Amino acid sequence: MSTVLDTALAELAAGLPDGALVTDPDVLAAHRSDRAPFCPSGRPAALVRARSTDDVSLVLRTAHAHRIPVVPQAARTGLAGGANAIEGCILLSVERMDRILEIDTVDQVAVVEAGVVNAVFSRAVAERGLFYPPDPSSWEESTLGGNAATNAGGLCCVKYGVTADFVRGLTVVLADGSVLRTGRRTAKGVAGYDLTHLFVGSEGTLGVITEVTLALRPAAQAPLTAVAFFPTPAAACAVVSDYMADGTRPSLLELMDRPTMDVVSAYRDLGFPPDAGAVLITQSDRGEQAAADLKRFADIAAVHDGDAIVSEDPAEAEMLLAARRLVAVATESLGAYLADDVCVPRRMLAELVDRVQDVARAHGVRITCVAHAGDGNLHPHVLFDPADPDQVERAHRAFGAVMDLGLELGGTITGEHGVGVLKRDWLTKELGPVGVRVHRDIKHTLDPRGILNPGKVLAAAGTTADAVAGDVGTA
Ligand SMILES: Cc1cc2nc3c(=O)[nH]c(=O)nc-3n(C[C@H](O)[C@H](O)[C@H](O)COP(=O)(O)OP(=O)(O)OC[C@H]3O[C@@H](n4cnc5c(N)ncnc54)[C@H](O)[C@@H]3O)c2cc1C
């Protein structure tokens, strides 16, 4: 261990509460990676389990003084390698900062520590008759701080918006340990630059979020659910365009293609029709209007050869949604896959889904597609055998080709999972040279010594990405 690191760790041991600083190699190894498979990760020097903004501030002040890289971590459900360790870094976990500080039912706003789990919070506000809509499929594990740091989306974002739409203010510890409070708790407010949303989605590269002020909504009404099967994905996508253009705002509109249905069926037989090329699941939570919304959905589906079933029974509706929720676990059970996350204008979704299969054929790999269809956000999962180096190589090329396709169709390389390590090389394509320069300038202003999650989002200037991250490990 280097002298500089020894000195820094001794300072942290003296200043942090008992048990907060961990150097046990087994614990460090267990915290090395998030859930993105095949992303590089290095060997951390230490893990700090912060319990307060003061703890976070001490860690950053010390790391800044000694120029030691720090990787912020929460639940490590990330799918882009953003929380992966960097060689010789301090992992700074906010998972134990898990207190809901305030739920204000009058102003419909809440203040939470960054480590509060999304589902715990959503249930707590529901008990007060309120609603926190952003619902990433990882909601039972992922934290509100991690959701803010990645600007997470989810199933009902098609109607209510993503995490950024609910974040009103933050407490952020900057790279030098100073504590910044951004934003407001009021419904309106335009004082100064919008620093809050500079940090939302910054993936731990600009500061460490320790508290989040979140807007809430009145509880939504129980939704009605419909499912419709189509001969082709193109037909399903046409329904998505027509239904959304119709002025209806579904509270959920998800698509699965045939290869996804096959993966789910292999995991659990849910009785998908064998001849269906795609399925749409939709919900409306507009109370008395919901039945009419779903009738409209069924009518539009019929125009595109779709066969829709509206479920009046909440238990049956829950079963339909279960199929969608099983996609992640069913895909993970197959072993190795790379998860793309492209988002295109809705009108381009059909072309995207079709051309993803061209990519699959061209690279000799299997790609399944599941989409937050109402948002134009497609998750093509590139499946491969990790024991076959040739397949691994082809899968990586297919993964990149899908991002190129998303950009060609006027979209973005990532709708909700973030850039992390996985999509860094494509980000420069999306941002262009001026965009990259502005990103670098902002990063340099807030983190002049480059200690915060270096090599994530943008490769650290003057280094090769893999040299920063360390060696390649699987999640
Ligand atoms: C099964 C599954 C389903 C998923 N479904 C969705 C989905 O529907 N929608 C979606 O958007 N994502 C989804 N994800 C991805 C992931 O859950 C989200 O990105 C989530 O927001 C990460 O939160 P976390 O607490 O796990 O953060 P981590 O994975 O620990 O960290 C994520 C990134 O944020 C940074 N970070 C974490 N906490 C802080 C903090 N307090 N301050 C500063 N930086 C921080 C880390 O450095 C890292 O770059 C899914 C993941 C899984 C495994």
Coordinates of C-alpha atoms and ligand atoms in Angstrom, one line a residue:
M1 CA 0.0 0.0 0.0
S2 CA 1.4 3.4 -0.9
T3 CA 2.4 5.9 1.7
V4 CA -0.1 8.5 0.4
L5 CA -3.0 6.0 0.6
D6 CA -1.8 4.8 4.1
T7 CA -1.9 8.4 5.3
A8 CA -5.3 9.1 3.8
L9 CA -6.8 5.9 5.3
A10 CA -5.3 6.7 8.7
E11 CA -7.0 10.2 8.5
L12 CA -10.3 8.6 7.6
A13 CA -10.1 6.0 10.3
A14 CA -9.5 8.8 12.9
G15 CA -12.4 10.9 11.6
L16 CA -15.1 8.5 10.7
P17 CA -17.5 6.7 13.0
D18 CA -16.5 3.2 14.1
G19 CA -17.1 0.6 11.4
A20 CA -17.5 3.1 8.6
L21 CA -14.1 2.4 7.0
V22 CA -13.8 -1.1 5.6
T23 CA -10.6 -2.7 4.1
D24 CA -11.5 -6.4 4.4
P25 CA -10.6 -7.8 0.9
D26 CA -13.7 -10.0 0.7
V27 CA -16.0 -7.1 1.4
L28 CA -14.1 -4.9 -1.1
A29 CA -14.3 -7.7 -3.8
A30 CA -18.1 -8.0 -3.2
H31 CA -18.5 -4.2 -3.8
R32 CA -16.3 -4.1 -7.0
S33 CA -19.1 -4.0 -9.6
D34 CA -22.6 -3.0 -10.4
R35 CA -25.0 -5.2 -12.4
A36 CA -23.6 -4.4 -15.9
P37 CA -21.9 -7.6 -17.1
F38 CA -18.6 -7.4 -18.9
C39 CA -17.6 -4.0 -17.7
P40 CA -14.1 -3.2 -16.5
S41 CA -13.6 -2.8 -12.8
G42 CA -10.4 -2.2 -10.7
R43 CA -9.4 -3.2 -7.2
P44 CA -10.7 -0.7 -4.6
A45 CA -8.4 0.3 -1.7
A46 CA -11.2 0.9 0.8
L47 CA -15.0 1.1 1.2
V48 CA -16.6 3.9 3.3
R49 CA -20.1 3.3 4.5
A50 CA -21.2 6.9 5.1
R51 CA -23.9 7.7 7.6
S52 CA -24.1 11.5 7.2
T53 CA -23.3 14.4 4.9
D54 CA -20.4 15.1 7.3
D55 CA -18.9 11.6 6.6
V56 CA -19.2 12.1 2.9
S57 CA -17.6 15.5 3.2
L58 CA -14.6 14.1 5.2
V59 CA -14.0 11.4 2.7
L60 CA -14.0 13.8 -0.2
R61 CA -11.9 16.4 1.6
T62 CA -9.3 13.7 2.4
A63 CA -9.4 12.2 -1.1
H64 CA -9.1 15.6 -2.7
A65 CA -6.1 16.5 -0.6
H66 CA -4.3 13.2 -1.5
R67 CA -5.6 13.0 -5.0
I68 CA -7.2 9.6 -4.5
P69 CA -10.1 8.6 -6.8
V70 CA -13.6 8.1 -5.2
V71 CA -16.4 6.0 -6.7
P72 CA -19.8 6.9 -5.3
Q73 CA -22.0 3.8 -4.8
A74 CA -25.5 3.1 -3.7
A75 CA -27.4 -0.2 -4.3
R76 CA -25.1 -1.1 -7.3
T77 CA -28.1 -2.0 -9.5
G78 CA -26.6 0.2 -12.3
L79 CA -26.5 -1.3 -15.8
A80 CA -23.6 0.8 -17.2
G81 CA -20.6 0.1 -14.9
G82 CA -20.9 3.6 -13.4
A83 CA -20.5 2.3 -9.9
N84 CA -17.6 -0.1 -10.8
A85 CA -14.4 0.3 -8.8
I86 CA -11.4 2.0 -10.2
E87 CA -8.0 0.7 -9.4
G88 CA -6.9 2.0 -5.9
C89 CA -10.1 4.0 -5.3
I90 CA -12.2 4.6 -2.3
L91 CA -15.7 3.3 -2.7
L92 CA -18.1 5.8 -1.1
S93 CA -21.4 4.1 -0.3
V94 CA -24.5 6.1 0.8
E95 CA -26.6 3.0 1.3
R96 CA -26.7 3.5 5.0
M97 CA -28.0 7.0 4.7
D98 CA -31.5 5.7 4.5
R99 CA -33.8 8.0 6.5
I100 CA -36.9 9.6 5.1
L101 CA -36.5 13.0 6.7
E102 CA -39.8 14.6 5.9
I103 CA -43.1 14.0 4.0
D104 CA -45.0 17.2 3.7
T105 CA -48.6 16.4 2.7
V106 CA -49.6 20.1 2.3
D107 CA -46.9 21.1 -0.1
Q108 CA -46.6 17.5 -1.4
V109 CA -42.9 17.4 -1.1
A110 CA -40.5 15.0 0.7
V111 CA -36.9 15.2 1.8
V112 CA -34.9 12.0 1.9
E113 CA -31.4 10.8 2.5
A114 CA -29.8 9.5 -0.7
G115 CA -29.7 5.8 0.4
V116 CA -33.5 5.4 0.8
V117 CA -34.8 2.6 -1.4
N118 CA -37.3 3.7 -4.0
A119 CA -40.0 1.1 -3.0
V120 CA -39.7 1.9 0.7
F121 CA -40.2 5.6 -0.1
S122 CA -43.1 5.0 -2.6
R123 CA -44.9 2.9 0.0
A124 CA -44.4 5.4 2.8
V125 CA -45.8 8.3 0.7
A126 CA -48.7 6.0 -0.5
E127 CA -49.7 5.6 3.2
R128 CA -50.2 9.4 3.3
G129 CA -52.4 9.3 0.2
L130 CA -49.5 10.5 -2.1
F131 CA -47.7 9.1 -5.1
Y132 CA -44.1 9.1 -6.2
P133 CA -44.3 8.0 -9.9
P134 CA -40.7 7.2 -11.0
D135 CA -40.7 3.3 -10.9
P136 CA -37.5 1.7 -12.3
S137 CA -38.0 -2.0 -12.5
S138 CA -35.2 -2.2 -9.8
W139 CA -37.4 -0.1 -7.4
E140 CA -37.2 -2.7 -4.7
E141 CA -33.4 -2.4 -4.5
S142 CA -32.3 0.9 -6.1
T143 CA -32.0 4.1 -4.1
L144 CA -33.4 7.6 -4.6
G145 CA -29.9 9.0 -4.7
G146 CA -28.8 6.4 -7.3
N147 CA -32.1 7.1 -9.2
A148 CA -31.2 10.9 -9.2
A149 CA -27.6 10.2 -10.2
T150 CA -28.7 8.2 -13.2
N151 CA -32.0 10.1 -13.9
A152 CA -33.8 6.7 -13.8
G153 CA -37.0 6.1 -15.7
G154 CA -39.5 3.3 -15.4
L155 CA -42.8 1.9 -16.5
C156 CA -45.1 4.8 -15.6
C157 CA -42.8 7.5 -16.8
V158 CA -44.7 7.6 -20.1
K159 CA -47.4 9.6 -18.3
Y160 CA -45.6 11.1 -15.3
G161 CA -42.0 11.7 -16.4
V162 CA -38.6 10.5 -15.2
T163 CA -36.8 11.1 -11.9
A164 CA -35.5 14.6 -13.0
D165 CA -39.1 15.7 -13.3
F166 CA -39.6 15.1 -9.5
V167 CA -36.2 16.3 -8.1
R168 CA -36.6 19.9 -6.8
G169 CA -33.4 20.2 -4.8
L170 CA -30.3 18.3 -3.7
T171 CA -27.6 18.4 -1.0
V172 CA -24.4 17.6 -2.9
V173 CA -20.9 17.2 -1.5
L174 CA -18.4 18.6 -4.0
A175 CA -15.0 17.0 -4.8
D176 CA -13.2 19.2 -2.3
G177 CA -15.6 18.3 0.5
S178 CA -17.7 21.5 0.5
V179 CA -21.4 21.1 0.8
L180 CA -23.7 22.6 -1.9
R181 CA -27.5 22.9 -1.5
T182 CA -29.3 23.3 -4.8
G183 CA -32.8 24.1 -5.9
R184 CA -35.8 24.6 -3.7
R185 CA -38.8 22.9 -2.2
T186 CA -41.4 25.3 -3.7
A187 CA -43.5 24.4 -6.7
K188 CA -41.9 27.2 -8.7
G189 CA -38.5 28.8 -8.5
V190 CA -36.1 30.3 -11.1
A191 CA -33.3 31.8 -8.9
G192 CA -29.9 31.2 -10.4
Y193 CA -28.7 28.5 -12.8
D194 CA -30.5 25.1 -12.6
L195 CA -27.7 23.4 -10.7
T196 CA -30.1 20.7 -9.4
H197 CA -30.5 19.3 -12.9
L198 CA -26.8 19.6 -13.7
F199 CA -26.2 16.9 -11.0
V200 CA -29.2 14.8 -11.9
G201 CA -27.9 12.1 -14.3
S202 CA -24.2 13.0 -13.7
E203 CA -23.5 9.5 -12.5
G204 CA -21.3 10.4 -9.6
T205 CA -18.8 12.4 -11.7
L206 CA -19.6 15.9 -10.4
G207 CA -20.5 15.5 -6.7
V208 CA -22.0 13.0 -4.2
I209 CA -25.7 13.5 -3.5
T210 CA -26.6 13.0 0.1
E211 CA -30.1 14.4 0.3
V212 CA -32.9 14.8 -2.3
T213 CA -36.0 17.0 -2.2
L214 CA -38.7 15.3 -4.2
A215 CA -42.1 16.5 -5.5
L216 CA -45.1 14.2 -4.9
R217 CA -48.5 13.9 -6.5
P218 CA -51.9 13.0 -5.2
A219 CA -52.4 9.2 -5.3
A220 CA -53.3 7.9 -8.7
Q221 CA -56.5 5.9 -9.2
A222 CA -56.2 2.1 -9.6
P223 CA -55.4 1.4 -13.3
L224 CA -57.2 -0.7 -15.8
T225 CA -55.0 -3.0 -17.9
A226 CA -55.2 -4.3 -21.5
V227 CA -52.9 -6.6 -23.5
A228 CA -52.8 -7.0 -27.2
F229 CA -51.0 -9.4 -29.5
F230 CA -49.8 -8.6 -33.0
P231 CA -48.4 -10.5 -35.9
T232 CA -45.3 -8.3 -36.2
P233 CA -43.5 -5.7 -34.0
A234 CA -44.1 -3.1 -36.8
A235 CA -47.9 -3.5 -36.2
A236 CA -47.5 -3.0 -32.5
C237 CA -45.3 0.1 -33.0
A238 CA -47.9 1.6 -35.3
V239 CA -50.4 1.2 -32.5
V240 CA -48.0 3.0 -30.1
S241 CA -47.7 5.9 -32.5
D242 CA -51.4 6.2 -33.3
Y243 CA -52.5 5.7 -29.6
M244 CA -50.1 8.3 -28.3
A245 CA -51.0 10.8 -31.1
D246 CA -54.6 10.3 -30.3
G247 CA -54.2 12.5 -27.2
T248 CA -54.5 9.7 -24.7
R249 CA -51.8 9.4 -22.0
P250 CA -51.5 5.8 -20.9
S251 CA -50.0 5.4 -17.5
L252 CA -48.0 2.4 -18.9
L253 CA -47.3 1.3 -22.5
E254 CA -44.8 -1.6 -22.8
L255 CA -43.8 -3.7 -25.8
M256 CA -42.2 -7.2 -26.0
D257 CA -41.1 -8.8 -29.2
R258 CA -41.2 -12.5 -30.0
P259 CA -37.6 -13.3 -29.0
T260 CA -38.4 -11.7 -25.6
M261 CA -41.6 -13.7 -25.2
D262 CA -39.6 -16.8 -25.9
V263 CA -37.0 -15.9 -23.2
V264 CA -39.8 -15.3 -20.7
S265 CA -41.7 -18.5 -21.7
A266 CA -38.5 -20.5 -21.2
Y267 CA -38.3 -19.1 -17.7
R268 CA -42.0 -19.4 -16.9
D269 CA -44.8 -20.5 -19.3
L270 CA -47.3 -17.6 -19.3
G271 CA -49.3 -18.9 -22.3
F272 CA -48.2 -16.4 -24.9
P273 CA -49.9 -17.3 -28.3
P274 CA -47.3 -19.1 -30.4
D275 CA -48.0 -17.1 -33.5
A276 CA -47.7 -13.6 -31.9
G277 CA -44.8 -11.5 -33.2
A278 CA -45.2 -8.8 -30.4
V279 CA -47.3 -7.9 -27.4
L280 CA -48.3 -4.5 -26.0
I281 CA -49.4 -4.1 -22.4
T282 CA -51.0 -0.8 -21.5
Q283 CA -52.7 0.8 -18.5
S284 CA -54.9 3.8 -17.9
D285 CA -55.3 5.2 -14.4
R286 CA -57.9 7.9 -15.4
G287 CA -60.7 6.5 -13.2
E288 CA -64.0 6.5 -14.9
Q289 CA -62.3 7.4 -18.2
A290 CA -60.0 4.4 -18.1
A291 CA -62.5 1.9 -19.7
A292 CA -63.0 4.3 -22.6
D293 CA -59.2 4.8 -23.0
L294 CA -58.7 1.0 -23.3
K295 CA -61.6 0.7 -25.7
R296 CA -59.9 3.3 -27.9
F297 CA -56.6 1.2 -27.5
A298 CA -58.4 -1.9 -28.6
D299 CA -60.0 -0.2 -31.6
I300 CA -56.6 1.1 -32.8
A301 CA -55.0 -2.3 -32.2
A302 CA -57.8 -3.9 -34.3
V303 CA -56.9 -1.6 -37.2
H304 CA -53.3 -3.0 -37.1
D305 CA -54.4 -6.7 -36.8
G306 CA -54.0 -6.7 -33.1
D307 CA -56.2 -8.7 -30.7
A308 CA -56.7 -6.8 -27.4
I309 CA -58.1 -8.1 -24.2
V310 CA -59.1 -5.7 -21.5
S311 CA -58.8 -7.0 -17.9
E312 CA -61.4 -5.8 -15.4
D313 CA -59.8 -8.0 -12.7
P314 CA -56.9 -6.5 -10.8
A315 CA -55.4 -9.9 -10.1
E316 CA -55.4 -10.8 -13.7
A317 CA -54.0 -7.4 -14.6
E318 CA -51.2 -8.1 -12.1
M319 CA -50.4 -11.4 -13.9
L320 CA -50.2 -9.5 -17.3
L321 CA -47.7 -7.1 -15.8
A322 CA -45.8 -9.9 -14.1
A323 CA -44.8 -11.1 -17.6
R324 CA -43.2 -7.7 -18.3
R325 CA -41.4 -7.7 -14.9
L326 CA -40.1 -11.1 -15.6
V327 CA -38.0 -10.0 -18.6
A328 CA -35.0 -8.8 -16.5
V329 CA -34.8 -12.0 -14.4
A330 CA -35.5 -14.3 -17.3
T331 CA -32.8 -12.6 -19.4
E332 CA -30.3 -12.7 -16.5
S333 CA -31.0 -16.4 -16.0
L334 CA -29.6 -17.0 -19.5
G335 CA -26.1 -16.0 -18.4
A336 CA -24.4 -13.4 -20.5
Y337 CA -26.1 -10.4 -22.2
L338 CA -25.3 -6.8 -23.1
A339 CA -28.2 -4.4 -22.4
D340 CA -28.7 -1.6 -24.9
D341 CA -31.0 1.3 -24.0
V342 CA -31.5 3.4 -27.1
C343 CA -34.3 5.9 -27.2
V344 CA -35.7 7.2 -30.5
P345 CA -38.6 9.5 -31.5
R346 CA -41.7 7.3 -31.2
R347 CA -42.3 7.5 -34.9
M348 CA -39.0 5.7 -35.5
L349 CA -39.6 2.8 -33.1
A350 CA -40.9 0.4 -35.7
E351 CA -37.8 1.0 -37.9
L352 CA -35.5 0.6 -34.9
V353 CA -37.1 -2.7 -33.8
D354 CA -36.9 -4.1 -37.4
R355 CA -33.3 -3.0 -38.0
V356 CA -32.1 -4.3 -34.6
Q357 CA -32.9 -7.8 -36.1
D358 CA -30.8 -6.8 -39.2
V359 CA -27.9 -6.1 -36.7
A360 CA -28.5 -9.5 -35.0
R361 CA -28.4 -11.3 -38.4
A362 CA -25.3 -9.4 -39.5
H363 CA -23.4 -10.2 -36.4
G364 CA -24.7 -13.8 -35.9
V365 CA -26.1 -13.1 -32.4
R366 CA -29.6 -13.3 -30.8
I367 CA -31.1 -10.0 -29.8
T368 CA -34.4 -9.7 -27.8
C369 CA -36.3 -6.4 -27.6
V370 CA -38.4 -5.0 -24.8
A371 CA -39.5 -1.4 -24.8
H372 CA -41.0 1.4 -22.7
A373 CA -42.7 1.8 -26.1
G374 CA -44.7 5.0 -25.2
D375 CA -41.3 6.7 -24.6
G376 CA -39.6 5.2 -27.7
N377 CA -37.1 3.7 -25.3
L378 CA -36.0 0.2 -26.5
H379 CA -33.8 -2.3 -24.5
P380 CA -32.3 -4.6 -27.1
H381 CA -30.6 -7.4 -25.1
V382 CA -27.7 -9.0 -27.0
L383 CA -27.4 -12.6 -25.8
F384 CA -24.2 -14.6 -26.2
D385 CA -22.1 -17.4 -24.9
P386 CA -19.3 -15.9 -22.7
A387 CA -17.2 -19.1 -23.2
D388 CA -16.9 -18.4 -26.9
P389 CA -14.5 -15.5 -27.6
D390 CA -15.7 -15.1 -31.2
Q391 CA -19.4 -14.7 -29.9
V392 CA -18.2 -12.3 -27.2
E393 CA -16.5 -10.2 -29.9
R394 CA -19.6 -10.3 -32.2
A395 CA -21.9 -9.4 -29.3
H396 CA -19.9 -6.3 -28.4
R397 CA -19.9 -5.2 -32.1
A398 CA -23.7 -5.8 -32.3
F399 CA -24.1 -3.8 -29.0
G400 CA -22.3 -0.9 -30.6
A401 CA -24.1 -1.2 -33.9
V402 CA -27.4 -0.8 -32.0
M403 CA -26.3 2.5 -30.5
D404 CA -25.1 3.7 -33.9
L405 CA -28.5 2.8 -35.2
G406 CA -30.2 4.7 -32.4
L407 CA -28.2 7.8 -33.3
E408 CA -28.9 7.4 -37.0
L409 CA -32.6 7.4 -36.3
G410 CA -32.4 10.7 -34.4
G411 CA -32.3 9.2 -30.9
T412 CA -29.9 8.8 -28.0
I413 CA -27.6 6.0 -26.9
T414 CA -29.2 5.8 -23.5
G415 CA -32.7 6.7 -22.4
E416 CA -32.4 5.8 -18.8
H417 CA -29.5 3.5 -17.8
G418 CA -26.7 6.1 -18.2
V419 CA -23.3 6.0 -19.9
G420 CA -21.0 4.7 -17.1
V421 CA -18.1 2.8 -18.7
L422 CA -20.2 0.8 -21.1
K423 CA -21.2 3.5 -23.5
R424 CA -18.4 6.1 -23.1
D425 CA -17.1 5.6 -26.6
W426 CA -20.4 6.4 -28.1
L427 CA -21.1 9.4 -26.0
T428 CA -18.5 11.4 -27.9
K429 CA -20.4 10.6 -31.1
E430 CA -23.7 11.8 -29.6
L431 CA -22.3 15.0 -28.0
G432 CA -20.0 16.1 -30.8
P433 CA -16.7 18.1 -30.2
V434 CA -18.3 21.2 -28.7
G435 CA -20.6 19.1 -26.4
V436 CA -17.6 17.1 -25.2
R437 CA -15.6 20.3 -24.5
V438 CA -18.4 21.8 -22.5
H439 CA -18.7 18.6 -20.5
R440 CA -15.0 18.6 -19.8
D441 CA -15.1 22.3 -18.7
I442 CA -17.9 21.6 -16.3
K443 CA -16.2 18.5 -14.9
H444 CA -12.9 20.5 -14.5
T445 CA -14.7 23.4 -12.7
L446 CA -16.4 21.1 -10.2
D447 CA -13.7 18.5 -9.9
P448 CA -10.3 20.1 -10.8
R449 CA -8.3 17.2 -9.6
G450 CA -10.4 14.6 -11.4
I451 CA -11.0 12.4 -8.3
L452 CA -14.8 11.8 -8.7
N453 CA -15.6 8.6 -10.6
P454 CA -12.8 9.3 -13.2
G455 CA -13.2 7.5 -16.5
K456 CA -16.9 7.2 -16.2
V457 CA -19.2 9.0 -18.6
L458 CA -16.2 10.6 -20.4
A459 CA -12.8 8.9 -20.5
A460 CA -10.5 10.9 -18.3
A461 CA -8.6 13.3 -20.6
G462 CA -5.1 12.0 -21.6
T463 CA -5.8 8.5 -20.4
T464 CA -7.1 5.4 -22.1
A465 CA -10.3 4.3 -20.7
D466 CA -9.2 0.8 -19.7
A467 CA -6.1 2.0 -18.0
V468 CA -8.3 4.1 -15.7
A469 CA -10.8 1.4 -14.9
G470 CA -8.4 -1.5 -14.3
D471 CA -9.0 -5.0 -15.5
V472 CA -12.1 -6.6 -16.9
G473 CA -14.4 -8.5 -14.5
T474 CA -17.9 -9.8 -14.8
A475 CA -20.7 -8.5 -12.7
Ligands
LIG1 C1 -33.3 -5.7 -12.7 C2 -33.0 -4.3 -13.0 C3 -34.0 -3.5 -13.5 C4 -33.7 -2.1 -13.8 N1 -34.7 -1.3 -14.3 C5 -34.4 0.0 -14.6 C6 -35.5 0.8 -15.1 O1 -36.6 0.4 -15.3 N2 -35.2 2.1 -15.3 C7 -33.9 2.6 -15.1 O2 -33.7 3.8 -15.3 N3 -33.0 1.8 -14.6 C8 -33.2 0.5 -14.3 N4 -32.2 -0.2 -13.8 C9 -30.8 0.4 -13.6 C10 -30.6 0.9 -12.2 O3 -31.5 0.2 -11.2 C11 -30.7 2.4 -12.1 O4 -29.7 3.0 -12.8 C12 -30.7 2.9 -10.7 O5 -31.1 4.3 -10.7 C13 -29.4 2.8 -10.0 O6 -29.5 3.1 -8.6 P1 -28.6 2.5 -7.5 O7 -29.0 3.0 -6.2 O8 -28.5 1.0 -7.6 O9 -27.2 3.2 -7.9 P2 -25.8 2.5 -8.2 O10 -25.9 1.4 -9.2 O11 -25.0 2.2 -7.0 O12 -25.0 3.8 -8.9 C14 -25.4 4.2 -10.2 C15 -24.6 5.4 -10.6 O13 -24.9 6.5 -9.8 C16 -23.8 6.9 -9.0 N5 -24.3 7.2 -7.7 C17 -25.0 6.4 -6.9 N6 -25.4 7.0 -5.8 C18 -24.9 8.3 -5.9 C19 -25.0 9.4 -5.0 N7 -25.7 9.4 -3.9 N8 -24.4 10.5 -5.4 C20 -23.7 10.6 -6.6 N9 -23.6 9.6 -7.5 C21 -24.2 8.4 -7.1 C22 -22.8 5.8 -9.1 O14 -21.4 6.3 -9.1 C23 -23.1 5.2 -10.5 O15 -22.5 6.0 -11.5 C24 -32.4 -1.6 -13.6 C25 -31.4 -2.4 -13.0 C26 -31.7 -3.7 -12.7 C27 -30.6 -4.6 -12.1

